[in-house]
Tab-separated table of N, CA and C in Angstrom:
chain	number	residue	atom	x	y	z
L	68	SER	N	78.532	128.591	78.731
L	68	SER	CA	79.448	128.600	77.669
L	68	SER	C	79.869	129.951	77.099
L	69	ASN	N	80.885	130.113	76.530
L	69	ASN	CA	81.447	131.322	75.776
L	69	ASN	C	81.665	130.856	74.475
L	70	ILE	N	81.583	131.786	73.502
L	70	ILE	CA	81.888	131.806	72.240
L	70	ILE	C	82.891	133.008	72.085
L	71	LEU	N	84.303	132.641	71.953
L	71	LEU	CA	85.442	133.576	71.786
L	71	LEU	C	85.802	133.535	70.449
L	72	LEU	N	86.367	134.639	69.962
L	72	LEU	CA	86.956	134.688	68.686
L	72	LEU	C	88.612	134.898	68.756
L	73	ASP	N	89.164	134.133	67.714
L	73	ASP	CA	90.631	134.105	67.767
L	73	ASP	C	91.267	135.460	66.798
L	74	GLU	N	92.383	135.580	66.627
L	74	GLU	CA	92.869	136.936	65.983
L	74	GLU	C	92.377	136.898	64.380
L	75	ASP	N	91.772	135.721	64.042
L	75	ASP	CA	91.251	136.019	62.612
L	75	ASP	C	89.938	135.911	62.718
L	76	PHE	N	89.371	136.073	63.869
L	76	PHE	CA	87.881	136.295	64.110
L	76	PHE	C	87.195	134.767	63.783
L	77	HIS	N	87.894	133.767	63.997
L	77	HIS	CA	87.257	132.320	64.013
L	77	HIS	C	86.646	132.075	65.350
L	78	PRO	N	85.548	131.437	65.262
L	78	PRO	CA	84.844	131.338	66.638
L	78	PRO	C	85.386	130.220	67.382
L	79	LYS	N	85.545	130.249	68.832
L	79	LYS	CA	86.281	129.160	69.612
L	79	LYS	C	85.068	129.113	70.669
L	80	LEU	N	84.574	128.034	70.907
L	80	LEU	CA	83.862	127.631	72.118
L	80	LEU	C	84.657	127.325	73.383
L	81	SER	N	84.332	127.818	74.528
L	81	SER	CA	85.067	127.719	75.754
L	81	SER	C	84.177	127.519	76.988
L	82	ASP	N	84.614	127.313	78.216
L	82	ASP	CA	83.939	127.381	79.338
L	82	ASP	C	82.526	126.579	79.286
L	83	PHE	N	82.654	125.252	78.888
L	83	PHE	CA	81.415	124.376	79.377
L	83	PHE	C	81.337	124.052	80.749
L	84	GLY	N	82.418	124.471	81.501
L	84	GLY	CA	82.323	124.209	82.998
L	84	GLY	C	82.983	122.754	83.014
L	85	LEU	N	83.656	122.099	82.139
L	85	LEU	CA	84.045	120.807	82.020
L	85	LEU	C	85.491	120.873	82.703
L	86	ALA	N	85.801	120.018	83.657
L	86	ALA	CA	87.323	119.979	84.323
L	86	ALA	C	87.499	118.594	84.725
L	87	LYS	N	88.638	118.298	84.905
L	87	LYS	CA	89.008	116.824	85.351
L	87	LYS	C	90.163	117.101	86.233
L	88	LEU	N	90.102	116.333	87.318
L	88	LEU	CA	91.092	116.750	88.311
L	88	LEU	C	92.220	115.632	87.865
L	89	GLY	N	93.502	116.113	88.041
L	89	GLY	CA	94.463	115.373	87.511
L	89	GLY	C	95.753	115.270	88.630
L	90	PRO	N	96.822	114.839	88.043
L	90	PRO	CA	97.829	114.682	89.015
L	90	PRO	C	98.371	115.882	89.702
L	91	VAL	N	98.750	115.757	90.851
L	91	VAL	CA	99.134	116.968	91.673
L	91	VAL	C	100.411	116.724	92.242
L	92	GLY	N	101.563	117.601	92.113
L	92	GLY	CA	102.762	117.667	92.466
L	92	GLY	C	103.640	116.529	91.720
L	93	ASP	N	104.219	115.616	92.571
L	93	ASP	CA	104.976	114.519	91.997
L	93	ASP	C	104.321	113.377	91.542
L	94	LYS	N	102.952	113.273	91.749
L	94	LYS	CA	102.234	112.220	91.490
L	94	LYS	C	102.107	112.089	89.901
L	95	THR	N	102.226	110.793	89.375
L	95	THR	CA	102.052	110.559	88.033
L	95	THR	C	100.774	109.780	87.742
L	96	HIS	N	100.222	109.003	88.839
L	96	HIS	CA	98.955	108.352	88.611
L	96	HIS	C	97.930	108.669	89.708
L	97	VAL	N	96.853	109.262	89.419
L	97	VAL	CA	95.952	109.413	90.366
L	97	VAL	C	94.539	109.240	89.836
L	98	SER	N	93.543	108.774	90.756
L	98	SER	CA	92.345	108.564	90.141
L	98	SER	C	91.373	110.151	89.787
L	99	THR	N	90.801	109.925	88.870
L	99	THR	CA	90.282	111.240	88.294
L	99	THR	C	88.781	111.021	88.476
L	100	ARG	N	87.976	111.977	88.586
L	100	ARG	CA	86.593	112.073	88.781
L	100	ARG	C	85.881	112.995	87.750
L	101	VAL	N	84.686	112.604	87.205
L	101	VAL	CA	84.174	113.464	86.130
L	101	VAL	C	83.577	114.691	86.884
L	102	MET	N	83.833	115.911	86.273
L	102	MET	CA	83.196	117.354	86.731
L	102	MET	C	82.861	117.906	85.549
L	103	GLY	N	81.902	118.783	85.752
L	103	GLY	CA	81.184	119.452	84.582
L	103	GLY	C	79.825	120.108	84.779
L	104	THR	N	79.420	120.723	83.937
L	104	THR	CA	78.144	121.468	83.863
L	104	THR	C	77.080	120.583	83.437
L	105	TYR	N	76.200	120.235	84.242
L	105	TYR	CA	75.024	119.312	83.870
L	105	TYR	C	74.369	119.796	82.624
L	106	GLY	N	74.184	119.114	81.743
L	106	GLY	CA	73.390	119.657	80.350
L	106	GLY	C	74.371	119.722	79.215
L	107	TYR	N	75.694	119.859	79.442
L	107	TYR	CA	76.691	120.066	78.322
L	107	TYR	C	77.533	118.759	78.281
L	108	CYS	N	77.503	117.870	79.346
L	108	CYS	CA	78.390	116.652	79.294
L	108	CYS	C	77.627	115.603	78.298
L	109	ALA	N	78.563	115.056	77.609
L	109	ALA	CA	78.000	113.971	76.785
L	109	ALA	C	77.778	112.780	77.699
L	110	PRO	N	76.808	111.871	77.289
L	110	PRO	CA	76.292	110.831	78.308
L	110	PRO	C	77.615	109.949	78.539
L	111	GLU	N	78.326	109.550	77.426
L	111	GLU	CA	79.471	108.754	77.577
L	111	GLU	C	80.528	109.359	78.484
L	112	TYR	N	80.773	110.607	78.433
L	112	TYR	CA	81.687	111.198	79.370
L	112	TYR	C	81.231	111.159	80.727
L	113	ALA	N	79.985	111.311	81.110
L	113	ALA	CA	79.480	111.144	82.462
L	113	ALA	C	79.608	109.836	83.009
L	114	MET	N	79.397	108.824	82.087
L	114	MET	CA	79.564	107.415	82.621
L	114	MET	C	80.779	106.837	82.520
L	115	THR	N	81.874	107.302	81.719
L	115	THR	CA	83.390	106.885	81.849
L	115	THR	C	84.253	107.698	82.376
L	116	GLY	N	83.912	108.861	82.155
L	116	GLY	CA	85.058	109.949	82.583
L	116	GLY	C	85.975	110.003	81.390
L	117	GLN	N	85.972	109.624	80.218
L	117	GLN	CA	86.915	109.693	79.250
L	117	GLN	C	86.485	110.719	78.279
L	118	LEU	N	87.211	111.835	78.066
L	118	LEU	CA	86.945	112.785	77.183
L	118	LEU	C	87.304	112.440	75.788
L	119	THR	N	86.494	112.537	74.864
L	119	THR	CA	86.802	112.250	73.334
L	119	THR	C	86.242	113.268	72.496
L	120	LEU	N	86.612	113.221	71.208
L	120	LEU	CA	86.168	114.092	70.245
L	120	LEU	C	84.705	114.333	70.279
L	121	LYS	N	84.009	113.000	70.488
L	121	LYS	CA	82.531	112.832	70.449
L	121	LYS	C	82.023	113.816	71.722
L	122	SER	N	82.846	113.809	72.794
L	122	SER	CA	82.482	114.810	73.889
L	122	SER	C	82.329	116.146	73.527
L	123	ASP	N	83.396	116.579	72.620
L	123	ASP	CA	83.275	118.135	72.437
L	123	ASP	C	82.213	118.361	71.555
L	124	VAL	N	82.072	117.473	70.462
L	124	VAL	CA	80.944	117.491	69.409
L	124	VAL	C	79.643	117.612	70.035
L	125	TYR	N	79.559	116.798	71.174
L	125	TYR	CA	78.098	116.791	72.016
L	125	TYR	C	77.793	118.153	72.486
L	126	SER	N	78.787	118.618	73.176
L	126	SER	CA	79.015	119.940	74.028
L	126	SER	C	78.556	121.159	72.961
L	127	PHE	N	79.272	121.079	71.619
L	127	PHE	CA	79.050	122.028	70.702
L	127	PHE	C	77.715	121.894	70.271
L	128	GLY	N	77.100	120.887	70.230
L	128	GLY	CA	75.869	120.555	69.705
L	128	GLY	C	74.761	121.197	70.699
L	129	VAL	N	74.968	121.102	71.994
L	129	VAL	CA	74.046	121.789	72.996
L	129	VAL	C	74.205	123.100	72.819
L	130	VAL	N	75.304	123.782	72.691
L	130	VAL	CA	75.395	125.190	72.599
L	130	VAL	C	74.706	125.586	71.368
L	131	LEU	N	74.865	124.945	70.264
L	131	LEU	CA	74.174	125.172	69.071
L	131	LEU	C	72.729	125.202	69.181
L	132	LEU	N	72.247	124.225	69.929
L	132	LEU	CA	70.799	124.211	70.259
L	132	LEU	C	70.155	125.262	71.168
L	133	GLU	N	71.189	125.691	72.047
L	133	GLU	CA	70.725	126.752	72.980
L	133	GLU	C	70.496	128.171	71.848
L	134	ILE	N	71.426	128.140	70.964
L	134	ILE	CA	71.225	129.497	70.035
L	134	ILE	C	70.110	129.338	69.090
L	135	ILE	N	69.836	128.258	68.791
L	135	ILE	CA	68.607	127.954	67.897
L	135	ILE	C	67.163	128.066	68.630
L	136	THR	N	67.136	127.751	69.711
L	136	THR	CA	66.022	127.610	70.546
L	136	THR	C	65.697	128.738	71.543
L	137	GLY	N	66.954	129.434	71.748
L	137	GLY	CA	66.922	130.517	72.886
L	137	GLY	C	66.508	130.010	74.331
L	138	ARG	N	66.925	128.860	74.396
L	138	ARG	CA	66.741	127.979	75.669
L	138	ARG	C	67.859	127.798	76.332
L	139	LYS	N	67.859	127.648	77.606
L	139	LYS	CA	69.115	127.255	78.329
L	139	LYS	C	69.112	125.485	78.316
L	140	ALA	N	70.502	125.270	78.431
L	140	ALA	CA	70.706	123.554	78.452
L	140	ALA	C	69.950	123.070	79.552
L	141	ILE	N	70.038	123.670	80.797
L	141	ILE	CA	69.066	123.060	81.859
L	141	ILE	C	68.306	124.598	82.424
L	142	ASP	N	66.823	124.242	82.368
L	142	ASP	CA	66.223	125.346	82.985
L	142	ASP	C	65.017	124.880	83.898
L	143	ASN	N	65.323	124.921	85.154
L	143	ASN	CA	64.332	124.314	85.986
L	143	ASN	C	63.097	125.081	86.244
L	144	ASN	N	62.957	126.134	85.433
L	144	ASN	CA	61.838	127.135	85.473
L	144	ASN	C	60.668	126.656	84.438
L	145	ARG	N	61.281	125.703	83.714
L	145	ARG	CA	60.321	125.127	82.529
L	145	ARG	C	59.299	124.116	82.979
L	146	ALA	N	58.458	123.702	82.361
L	146	ALA	CA	57.535	122.380	82.735
L	146	ALA	C	58.420	121.210	82.943
L	147	ALA	N	57.842	120.322	83.637
L	147	ALA	CA	58.670	119.186	84.115
L	147	ALA	C	59.395	118.367	82.866
L	148	GLY	N	58.858	118.082	81.787
L	148	GLY	CA	59.408	117.451	80.591
L	148	GLY	C	60.294	118.361	79.777
L	149	GLU	N	60.624	119.672	80.248
L	149	GLU	CA	61.207	120.548	79.377
L	149	GLU	C	62.597	121.057	80.153
L	150	HIS	N	62.840	120.603	81.307
L	150	HIS	CA	64.045	121.220	82.086
L	150	HIS	C	65.314	120.977	81.379
L	151	ASN	N	65.494	119.642	80.621
L	151	ASN	CA	66.774	119.456	79.858
L	151	ASN	C	66.362	119.728	78.597
L	152	LEU	N	67.333	120.664	77.929
L	152	LEU	CA	67.094	121.015	76.391
L	152	LEU	C	67.111	119.931	75.578
L	153	VAL	N	68.140	119.048	75.867
L	153	VAL	CA	68.333	117.914	74.750
L	153	VAL	C	67.339	116.623	74.981
L	154	THR	N	66.882	116.631	76.126
L	154	THR	CA	65.728	115.735	76.285
L	154	THR	C	64.497	116.250	75.709
L	155	TRP	N	64.214	117.566	75.710
L	155	TRP	CA	62.946	118.127	75.194
L	155	TRP	C	63.145	118.031	73.685
L	156	ALA	N	64.290	118.301	73.026
L	156	ALA	CA	64.481	118.441	71.661
L	156	ALA	C	64.568	117.047	71.025
L	157	ARG	N	65.097	116.003	71.581
L	157	ARG	CA	65.195	114.864	70.947
L	157	ARG	C	64.035	114.200	70.188
L	158	PRO	N	62.785	114.351	70.846
L	158	PRO	CA	61.616	113.718	69.955
L	158	PRO	C	61.427	114.693	68.779
L	159	LEU	N	61.556	115.957	68.734
L	159	LEU	CA	61.168	116.865	67.867
L	159	LEU	C	62.143	116.621	66.612
L	160	PHE	N	63.412	116.012	66.790
L	160	PHE	CA	64.177	115.779	65.668
L	160	PHE	C	63.884	114.750	64.864
L	161	LYS	N	62.878	113.874	65.398
L	161	LYS	CA	62.421	112.710	64.553
L	161	LYS	C	61.340	113.091	63.465
L	162	ASP	N	60.725	114.279	63.683
L	162	ASP	CA	59.770	114.571	62.677
L	162	ASP	C	60.102	116.238	62.166
L	163	ARG	N	60.548	116.135	60.974
L	163	ARG	CA	60.734	117.514	60.234
L	163	ARG	C	59.845	118.514	60.373
L	164	ARG	N	58.647	117.987	60.349
L	164	ARG	CA	57.605	119.059	60.453
L	164	ARG	C	57.431	119.744	61.854
L	165	LYS	N	58.174	119.058	62.961
L	165	LYS	CA	58.108	119.575	64.217
L	165	LYS	C	59.376	120.712	64.367
L	166	PHE	N	60.288	120.675	63.461
L	166	PHE	CA	61.423	121.537	63.578
L	166	PHE	C	61.102	123.138	64.033
L	167	SER	N	60.090	123.570	63.335
L	167	SER	CA	59.627	125.049	63.757
L	167	SER	C	59.445	125.100	65.354
L	168	GLN	N	59.004	124.059	66.017
L	168	GLN	CA	58.795	124.151	67.362
L	168	GLN	C	60.148	124.304	68.258
L	169	MET	N	61.342	124.056	67.474
L	169	MET	CA	62.534	124.328	68.122
L	169	MET	C	63.142	125.635	67.881
L	170	ALA	N	62.390	126.492	66.951
L	170	ALA	CA	63.126	127.790	66.727
L	170	ALA	C	62.699	128.772	68.021
L	171	ASP	N	63.487	129.791	68.265
L	171	ASP	CA	63.475	130.661	69.225
L	171	ASP	C	62.197	131.339	68.965
L	172	PRO	N	61.371	131.351	70.155
L	172	PRO	CA	60.062	132.054	69.833
L	172	PRO	C	60.132	133.541	69.677
L	173	LEU	N	61.227	134.146	69.911
L	173	LEU	CA	61.358	135.737	69.932
L	173	LEU	C	61.574	135.873	68.509
L	174	LEU	N	61.933	135.041	67.588
L	174	LEU	CA	62.037	135.220	66.193
L	174	LEU	C	60.522	135.394	65.387
L	175	GLN	N	59.580	134.987	66.108
L	175	GLN	CA	58.226	135.147	65.661
L	175	GLN	C	58.080	134.570	64.291
L	176	GLY	N	58.642	133.566	63.876
L	176	GLY	CA	58.566	132.863	62.692
L	176	GLY	C	59.332	133.468	61.505
L	177	CYS	N	59.794	134.528	61.767
L	177	CYS	CA	60.534	135.473	60.737
L	177	CYS	C	62.011	134.781	60.533
L	178	TYR	N	62.027	133.780	59.841
L	178	TYR	CA	63.285	132.973	59.583
L	178	TYR	C	63.087	132.122	58.440
L	179	PRO	N	64.213	132.002	57.601
L	179	PRO	CA	63.768	130.919	56.497
L	179	PRO	C	64.069	129.671	56.837
L	180	MET	N	62.910	128.839	56.572
L	180	MET	CA	62.731	127.409	57.024
L	180	MET	C	64.027	126.725	56.610
L	181	ARG	N	64.696	126.935	55.272
L	181	ARG	CA	65.688	126.061	54.997
L	181	ARG	C	66.847	126.498	55.852
L	182	GLY	N	66.930	127.519	56.395
L	182	GLY	CA	68.160	128.011	57.265
L	182	GLY	C	67.864	127.152	58.545
L	183	LEU	N	66.627	127.072	59.079
L	183	LEU	CA	66.288	126.378	60.323
L	183	LEU	C	66.902	124.962	60.114
L	184	TYR	N	66.388	124.264	58.931
L	184	TYR	CA	66.678	122.889	58.811
L	184	TYR	C	68.142	122.751	58.708
L	185	GLN	N	68.981	123.618	58.086
L	185	GLN	CA	70.432	123.398	58.015
L	185	GLN	C	71.094	123.538	59.354
L	186	ALA	N	70.570	124.597	60.091
L	186	ALA	CA	71.280	124.741	61.369
L	186	ALA	C	70.939	123.353	62.416
L	187	LEU	N	69.582	122.943	62.285
L	187	LEU	CA	69.511	121.744	63.162
L	187	LEU	C	70.225	120.567	62.468
L	188	ALA	N	70.388	120.329	61.255
L	188	ALA	CA	71.239	119.203	60.640
L	188	ALA	C	72.697	119.167	61.184
L	189	VAL	N	73.142	120.165	61.759
L	189	VAL	CA	74.458	120.268	62.169
L	189	VAL	C	74.617	119.469	63.424
């Protein structure tokens, strides 16, 4: 994923690797199939192939979680239960006392806890 800036320096997310094959030439109706980068696709999109506002919000959430944790959306070099960032983080969201486990370890605990809570609340 990329975070780009527009002319007013507002951030724009792009390149989640999502694409949908559409009509070619004079064809107006064709079957489409879901394509995309595993780890960023909303489960509903993967199942139905329909992009919605919720699909974008989910992808944004994954990028934000990458920034907070310092982890990749999919990292096969991690332990078995930690390959998928969302799967790893989901149980940690259930207990606010575990939020600090999601902070990028490179920060070495040097961040305001309130800021971490606010970032994870998004």
